[in-house]
Coordinates of C-alpha atoms and ligand atoms in Angstrom, one line a residue:
X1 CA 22.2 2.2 -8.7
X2 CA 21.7 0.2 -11.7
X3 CA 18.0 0.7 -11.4
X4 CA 18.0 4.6 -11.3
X5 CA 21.2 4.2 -14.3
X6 CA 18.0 2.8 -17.0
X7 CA 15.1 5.4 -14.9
X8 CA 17.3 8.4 -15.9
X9 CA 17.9 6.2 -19.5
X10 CA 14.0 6.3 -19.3
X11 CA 13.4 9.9 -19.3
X12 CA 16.1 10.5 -22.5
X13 CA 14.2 11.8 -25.3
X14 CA 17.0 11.6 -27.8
X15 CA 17.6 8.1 -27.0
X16 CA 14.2 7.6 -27.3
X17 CA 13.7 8.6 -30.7
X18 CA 16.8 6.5 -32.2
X19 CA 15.9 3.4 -30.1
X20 CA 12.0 3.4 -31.1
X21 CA 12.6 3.9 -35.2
X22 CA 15.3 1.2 -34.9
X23 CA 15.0 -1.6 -36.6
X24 CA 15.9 -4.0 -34.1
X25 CA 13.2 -2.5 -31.9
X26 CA 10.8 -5.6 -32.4
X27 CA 13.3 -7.9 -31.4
X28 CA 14.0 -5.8 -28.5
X29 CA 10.2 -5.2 -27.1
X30 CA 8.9 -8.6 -27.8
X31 CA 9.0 -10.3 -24.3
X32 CA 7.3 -7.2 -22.7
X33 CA 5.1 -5.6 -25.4
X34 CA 1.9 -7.4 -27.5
X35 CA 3.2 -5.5 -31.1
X36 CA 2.9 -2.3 -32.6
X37 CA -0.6 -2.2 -33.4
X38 CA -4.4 -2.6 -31.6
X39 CA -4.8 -5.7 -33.8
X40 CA -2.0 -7.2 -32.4
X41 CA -2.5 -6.0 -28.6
X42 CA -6.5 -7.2 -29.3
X43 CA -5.4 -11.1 -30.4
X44 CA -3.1 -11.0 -27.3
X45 CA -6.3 -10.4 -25.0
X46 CA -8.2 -12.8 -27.2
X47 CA -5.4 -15.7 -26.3
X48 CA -6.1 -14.8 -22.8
X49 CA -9.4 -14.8 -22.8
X50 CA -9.1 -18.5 -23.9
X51 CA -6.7 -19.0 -20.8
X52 CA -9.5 -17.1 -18.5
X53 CA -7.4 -14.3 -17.9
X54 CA -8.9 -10.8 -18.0
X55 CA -6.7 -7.9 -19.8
X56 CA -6.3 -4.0 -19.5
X57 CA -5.1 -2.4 -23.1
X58 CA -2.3 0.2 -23.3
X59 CA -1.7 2.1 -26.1
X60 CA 1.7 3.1 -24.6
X61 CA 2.6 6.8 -24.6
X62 CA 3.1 9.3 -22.6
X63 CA 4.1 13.3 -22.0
X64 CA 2.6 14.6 -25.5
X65 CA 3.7 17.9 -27.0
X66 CA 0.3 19.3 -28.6
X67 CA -3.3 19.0 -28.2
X68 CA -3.9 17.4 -31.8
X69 CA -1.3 14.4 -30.2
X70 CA -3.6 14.3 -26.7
X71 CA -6.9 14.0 -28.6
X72 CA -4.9 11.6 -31.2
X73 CA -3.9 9.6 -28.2
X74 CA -8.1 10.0 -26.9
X75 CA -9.3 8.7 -30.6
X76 CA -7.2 5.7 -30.3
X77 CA -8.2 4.6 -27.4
X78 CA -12.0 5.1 -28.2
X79 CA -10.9 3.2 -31.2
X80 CA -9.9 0.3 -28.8
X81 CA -12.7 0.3 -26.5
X82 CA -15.3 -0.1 -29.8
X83 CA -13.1 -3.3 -30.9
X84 CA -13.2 -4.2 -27.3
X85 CA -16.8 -4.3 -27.2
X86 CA -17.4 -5.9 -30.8
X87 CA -15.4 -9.1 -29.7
X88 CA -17.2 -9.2 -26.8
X89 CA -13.4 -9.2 -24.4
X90 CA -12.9 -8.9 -20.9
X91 CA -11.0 -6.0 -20.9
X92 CA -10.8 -2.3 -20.4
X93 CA -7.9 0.2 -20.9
X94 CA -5.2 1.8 -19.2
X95 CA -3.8 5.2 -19.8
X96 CA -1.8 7.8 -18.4
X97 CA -2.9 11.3 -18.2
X98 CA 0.3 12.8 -19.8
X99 CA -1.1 10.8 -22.8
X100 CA -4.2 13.0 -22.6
X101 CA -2.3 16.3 -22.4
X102 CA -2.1 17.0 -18.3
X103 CA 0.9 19.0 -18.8
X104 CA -0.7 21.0 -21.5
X105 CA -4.1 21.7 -20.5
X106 CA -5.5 20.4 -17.2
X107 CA -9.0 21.1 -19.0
X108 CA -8.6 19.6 -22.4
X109 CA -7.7 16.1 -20.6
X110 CA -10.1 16.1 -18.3
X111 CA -12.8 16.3 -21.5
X112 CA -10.4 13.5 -23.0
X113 CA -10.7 11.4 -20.3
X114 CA -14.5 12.5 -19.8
X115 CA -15.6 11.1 -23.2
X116 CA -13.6 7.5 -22.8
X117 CA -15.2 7.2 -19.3
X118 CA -18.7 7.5 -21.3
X119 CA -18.1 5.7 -23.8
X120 CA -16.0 2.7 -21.3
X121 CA -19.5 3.1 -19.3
X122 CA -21.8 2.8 -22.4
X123 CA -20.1 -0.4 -23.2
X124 CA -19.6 -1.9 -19.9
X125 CA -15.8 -1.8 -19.7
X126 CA -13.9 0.3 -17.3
X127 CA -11.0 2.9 -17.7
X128 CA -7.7 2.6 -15.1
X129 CA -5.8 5.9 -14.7
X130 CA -1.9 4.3 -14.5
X131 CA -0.2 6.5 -11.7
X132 CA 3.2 8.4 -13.3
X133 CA 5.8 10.2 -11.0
X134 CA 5.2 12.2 -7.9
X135 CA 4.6 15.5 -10.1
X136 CA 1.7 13.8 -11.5
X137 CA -0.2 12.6 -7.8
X138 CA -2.3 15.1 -6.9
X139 CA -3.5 16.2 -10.3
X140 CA -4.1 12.1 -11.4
X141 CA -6.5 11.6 -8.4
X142 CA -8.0 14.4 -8.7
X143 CA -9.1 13.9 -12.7
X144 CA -9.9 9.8 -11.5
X145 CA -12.3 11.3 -8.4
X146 CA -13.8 13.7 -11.0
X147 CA -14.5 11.0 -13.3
X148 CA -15.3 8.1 -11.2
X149 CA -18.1 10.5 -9.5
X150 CA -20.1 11.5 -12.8
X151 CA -18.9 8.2 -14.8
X152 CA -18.0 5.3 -12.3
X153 CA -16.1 3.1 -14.2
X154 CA -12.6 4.1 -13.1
X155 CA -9.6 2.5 -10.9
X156 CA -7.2 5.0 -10.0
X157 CA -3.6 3.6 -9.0
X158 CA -1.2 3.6 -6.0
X159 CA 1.9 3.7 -5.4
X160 CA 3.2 1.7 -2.0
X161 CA 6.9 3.4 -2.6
X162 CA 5.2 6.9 -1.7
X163 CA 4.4 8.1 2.1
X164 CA 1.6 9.5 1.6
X165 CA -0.6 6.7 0.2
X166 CA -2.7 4.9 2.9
X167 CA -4.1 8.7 3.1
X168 CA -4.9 8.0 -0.3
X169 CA -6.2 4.9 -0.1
X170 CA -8.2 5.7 2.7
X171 CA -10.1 8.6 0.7
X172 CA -10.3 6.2 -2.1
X173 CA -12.1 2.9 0.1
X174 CA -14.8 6.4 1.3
X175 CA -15.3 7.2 -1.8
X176 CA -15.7 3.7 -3.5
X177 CA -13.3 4.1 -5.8
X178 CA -11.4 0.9 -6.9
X179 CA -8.0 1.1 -6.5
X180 CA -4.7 -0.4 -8.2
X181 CA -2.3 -1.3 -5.5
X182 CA 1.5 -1.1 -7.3
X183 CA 4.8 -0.9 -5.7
X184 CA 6.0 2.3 -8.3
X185 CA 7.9 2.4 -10.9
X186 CA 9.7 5.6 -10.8
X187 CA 12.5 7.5 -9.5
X188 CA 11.4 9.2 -6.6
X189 CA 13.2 11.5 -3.8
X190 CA 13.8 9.6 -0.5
X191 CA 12.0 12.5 1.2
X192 CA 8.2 11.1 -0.2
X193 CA 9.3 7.7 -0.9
X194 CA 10.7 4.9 0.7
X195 CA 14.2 3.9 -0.9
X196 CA 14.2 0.2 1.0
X197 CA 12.9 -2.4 -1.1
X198 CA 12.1 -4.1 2.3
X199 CA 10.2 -1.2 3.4
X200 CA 7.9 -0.3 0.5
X201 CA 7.1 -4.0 0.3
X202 CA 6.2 -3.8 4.4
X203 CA 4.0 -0.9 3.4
X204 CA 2.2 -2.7 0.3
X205 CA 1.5 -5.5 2.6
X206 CA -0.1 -3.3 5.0
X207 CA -2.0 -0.8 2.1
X208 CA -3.3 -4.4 0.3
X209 CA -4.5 -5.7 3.9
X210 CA -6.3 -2.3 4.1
X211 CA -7.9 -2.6 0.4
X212 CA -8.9 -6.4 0.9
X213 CA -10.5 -5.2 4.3
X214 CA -12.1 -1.7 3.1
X215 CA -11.9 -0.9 -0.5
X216 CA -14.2 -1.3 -3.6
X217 CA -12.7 -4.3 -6.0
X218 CA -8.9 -3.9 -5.7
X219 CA -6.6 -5.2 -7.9
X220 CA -3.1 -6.5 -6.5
X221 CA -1.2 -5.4 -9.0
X222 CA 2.3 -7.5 -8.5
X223 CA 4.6 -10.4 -9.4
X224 CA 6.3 -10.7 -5.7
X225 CA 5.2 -14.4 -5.0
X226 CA 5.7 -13.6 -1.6
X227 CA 3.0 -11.2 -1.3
X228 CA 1.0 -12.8 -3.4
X229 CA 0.8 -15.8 -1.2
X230 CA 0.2 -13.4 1.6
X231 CA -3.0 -12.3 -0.4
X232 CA -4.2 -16.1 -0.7
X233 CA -3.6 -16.6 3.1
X234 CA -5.3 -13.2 4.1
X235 CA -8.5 -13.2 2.3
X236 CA -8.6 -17.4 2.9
X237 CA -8.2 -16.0 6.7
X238 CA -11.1 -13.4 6.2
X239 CA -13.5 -15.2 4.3
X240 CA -13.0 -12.6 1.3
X241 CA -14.9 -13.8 -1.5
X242 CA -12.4 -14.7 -5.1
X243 CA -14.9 -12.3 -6.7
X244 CA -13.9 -9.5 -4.2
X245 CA -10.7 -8.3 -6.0
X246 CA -8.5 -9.5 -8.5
X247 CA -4.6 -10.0 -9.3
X248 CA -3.1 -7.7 -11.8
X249 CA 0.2 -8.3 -13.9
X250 CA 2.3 -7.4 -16.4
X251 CA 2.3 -9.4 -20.1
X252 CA 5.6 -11.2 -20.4
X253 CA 6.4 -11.0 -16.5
X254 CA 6.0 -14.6 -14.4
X255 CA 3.9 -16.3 -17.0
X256 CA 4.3 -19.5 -14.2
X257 CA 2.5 -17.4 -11.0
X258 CA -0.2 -15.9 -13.8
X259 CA -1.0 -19.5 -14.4
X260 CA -0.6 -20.6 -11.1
X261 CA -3.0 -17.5 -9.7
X262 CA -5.6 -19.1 -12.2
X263 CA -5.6 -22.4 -11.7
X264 CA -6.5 -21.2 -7.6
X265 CA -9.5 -19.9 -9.0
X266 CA -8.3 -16.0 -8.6
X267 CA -9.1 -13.8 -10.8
X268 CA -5.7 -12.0 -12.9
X269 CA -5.7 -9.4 -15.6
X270 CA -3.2 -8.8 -17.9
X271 CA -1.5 -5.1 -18.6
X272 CA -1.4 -5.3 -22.3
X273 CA 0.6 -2.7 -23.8
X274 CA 1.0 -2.2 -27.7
X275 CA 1.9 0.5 -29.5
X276 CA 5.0 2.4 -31.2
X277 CA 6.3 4.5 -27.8
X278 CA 7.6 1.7 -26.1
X279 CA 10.6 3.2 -24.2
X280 CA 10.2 4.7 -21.0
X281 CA 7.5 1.6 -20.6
X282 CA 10.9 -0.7 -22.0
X283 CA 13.1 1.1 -19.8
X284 CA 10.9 0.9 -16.3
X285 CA 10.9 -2.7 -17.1
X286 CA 14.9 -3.2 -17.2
X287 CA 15.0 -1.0 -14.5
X288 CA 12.8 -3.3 -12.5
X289 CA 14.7 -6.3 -13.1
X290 CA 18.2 -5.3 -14.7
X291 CA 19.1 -9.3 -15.3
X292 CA 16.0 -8.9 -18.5
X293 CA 19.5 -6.8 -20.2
X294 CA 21.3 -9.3 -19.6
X295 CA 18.6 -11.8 -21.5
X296 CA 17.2 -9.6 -23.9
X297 CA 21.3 -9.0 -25.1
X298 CA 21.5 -12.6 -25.7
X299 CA 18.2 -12.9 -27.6
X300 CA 20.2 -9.7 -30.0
X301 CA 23.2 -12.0 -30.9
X302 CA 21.2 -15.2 -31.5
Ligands
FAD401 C1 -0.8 -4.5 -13.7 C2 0.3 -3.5 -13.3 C3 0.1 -2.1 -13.5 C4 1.1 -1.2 -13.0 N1 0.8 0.1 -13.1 C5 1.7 1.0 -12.6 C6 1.4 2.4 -12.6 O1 0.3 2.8 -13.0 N2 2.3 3.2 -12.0 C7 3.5 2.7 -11.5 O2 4.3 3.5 -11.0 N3 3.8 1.4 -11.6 C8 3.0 0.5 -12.1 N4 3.3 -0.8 -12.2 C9 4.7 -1.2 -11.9 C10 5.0 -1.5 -10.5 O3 5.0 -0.3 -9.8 C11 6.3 -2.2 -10.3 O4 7.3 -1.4 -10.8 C12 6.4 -3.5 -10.9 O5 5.2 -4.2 -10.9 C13 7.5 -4.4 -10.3 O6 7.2 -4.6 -8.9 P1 6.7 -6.0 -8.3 O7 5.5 -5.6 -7.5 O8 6.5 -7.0 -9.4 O9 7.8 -6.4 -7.3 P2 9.4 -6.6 -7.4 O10 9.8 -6.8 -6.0 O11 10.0 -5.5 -8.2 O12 9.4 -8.0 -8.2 C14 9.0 -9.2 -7.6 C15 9.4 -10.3 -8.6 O13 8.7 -10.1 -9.8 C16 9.5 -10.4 -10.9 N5 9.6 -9.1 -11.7 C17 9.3 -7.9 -11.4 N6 9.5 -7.0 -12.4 C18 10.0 -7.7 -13.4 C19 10.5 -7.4 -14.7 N7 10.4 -6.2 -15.1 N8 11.0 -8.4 -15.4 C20 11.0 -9.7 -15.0 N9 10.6 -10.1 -13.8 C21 10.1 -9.1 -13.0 C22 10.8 -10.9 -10.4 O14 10.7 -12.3 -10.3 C23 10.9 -10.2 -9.0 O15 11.7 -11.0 -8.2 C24 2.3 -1.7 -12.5 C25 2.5 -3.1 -12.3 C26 1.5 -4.0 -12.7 C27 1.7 -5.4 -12.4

């Protein structure tokens, strides 16, 4: 209830606007975002570099209303991959196809996305297509197949909450794809998703089994401890090499399991995000875990 309460908050573009120009808005995003600008999301993934954790950069925003915003969204993000590649980091970059203008032109983004692929390929980092609602899953693999075949260099993302994934993940492993295995982070009708927590996290343990088994470098994208541990036991069980796959998490989220994932000797990257449009990411993130309200109220008064 409280979950779909800060989804719906999520989607609110009037809200938006007032909460993202306000000026309490730093205090507000700190735990969960790196700061407003690439500088500041590019020291973060320089701190974690030093703690041998690997990063993904998101410049958040999504669902643009022109063209000029899509291919503003594009530069930035070519912008990041060059300072990427000058200080020599670990990372590569997230983005979500809304960003590139999907609901405006199907075309335009896919030449958006096309020129970061080449230039992610030309300086040996990698691009990850984030997943967005279910209106979004059909066109979103379709752009990451399209790109991964003439570029490589792509991880598409998905969702255990929805029915239809292991379908997905299975054309993915044929394909080679790498794949992002998340729960889902959106509101979604209970006739393509499962509404049980205990049930998506049943199928996420059978869809990660399925990429540890069959698929092309997966990343685990979680911070359920419990099926992280099943992860460790599984591929200690199966003899699947550390450098097979890697763990994936959120900056500000279980800093203890992040360090803990390390010092096994597991590979973990970081989701990054910086940027301005912070809300719907913001709002996810409450909805997640509605007791970070609670906290990030108390940091307010302090
Ligand atoms: C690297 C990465 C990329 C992602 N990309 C996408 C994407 O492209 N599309 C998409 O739909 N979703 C994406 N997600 C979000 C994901 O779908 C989940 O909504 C989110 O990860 C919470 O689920 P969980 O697996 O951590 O499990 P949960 O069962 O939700 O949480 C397990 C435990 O993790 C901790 N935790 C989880 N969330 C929070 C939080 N917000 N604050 C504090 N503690 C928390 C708590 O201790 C909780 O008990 C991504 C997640 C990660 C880690």
């Amino acid at each position: 209830m409280i979950r779909r309460f800060f989804l719906f908050l999520s989607t609110q573009g009037g809200i938006r606007r007032w909460m993202e120009t306000s000026p309490i808005s730093k205090k507000l995003t700190h735990r969960f975002v790196a700061g407003e600008t690439l500088e500041e999301g590019l020291a973060v993934c320089t701190e974690l570099q030093q703690e041998s954790i690997l990063s993904t950069l998101d410049n958040l925003g999504e669902n643009v209303t022109s063209l000029g915003e899509a291919a503003a969204s594009r530069d930035a993000y070519l912008e990041a991959l060059a300072r990427i590649a000058e200080r020599g980091l670990p990372s590569t970059v997230s983005f979500k196809l809304t960003q590139f203008g999907l609901d405006l032109s199907e075309d335009a983004c896919l030449e958006n996305v096309r020129q970061l692929a080449a230039k992610a390929k030309a300086n040996h980092s990698g691009v990850e297509i984030d997943m967005e609602s279910s209106d979004y899953t059909d066109r979103t693999l379709r752009m990451a197949e399209r790109v991964a075949a003439e570029f490589g260099c792509v991880r598409a993302v998905i969702q255990a909450y929805l029915f239809r994934s292991a379908g997905d993940i299975d054309r993915l492993n044929r394909l080679a794809i790498p794949v992002r295995l998340c729960k889902g982070a959106y509101n979604e009708p209970p006739a393509i998703a499962f509404a049980e927590k205990r049930d998506v996290d049943r199928n996420y343990l059978a869809l990660m089994k399925t990429l540890l088994d069959k698929g092309t470098y997966p990343a685990i994208a979680t911070h359920d401890e419990r099926i992280i541990g099943e992860a460790f036991r599984y591929v200690r069980e199966r003899r699947i090499g550390q450098d097979k796959f890697e763990f994936q998490m959120l900056y500000g989220i279980r800093r203890d399991l992040q360090r803990r994932i390390v010092d096994l000797g597991y590979r973990l990257r970081l989701y990054v995000p910086y940027g301005t449009a912070w809300y719907p990411y913001f709002m996810r993130r409450l909805a997640e875990r509605p007791a970070n309200a609670l906290f990030l109220a108390r940091n307010l008064f302090r």
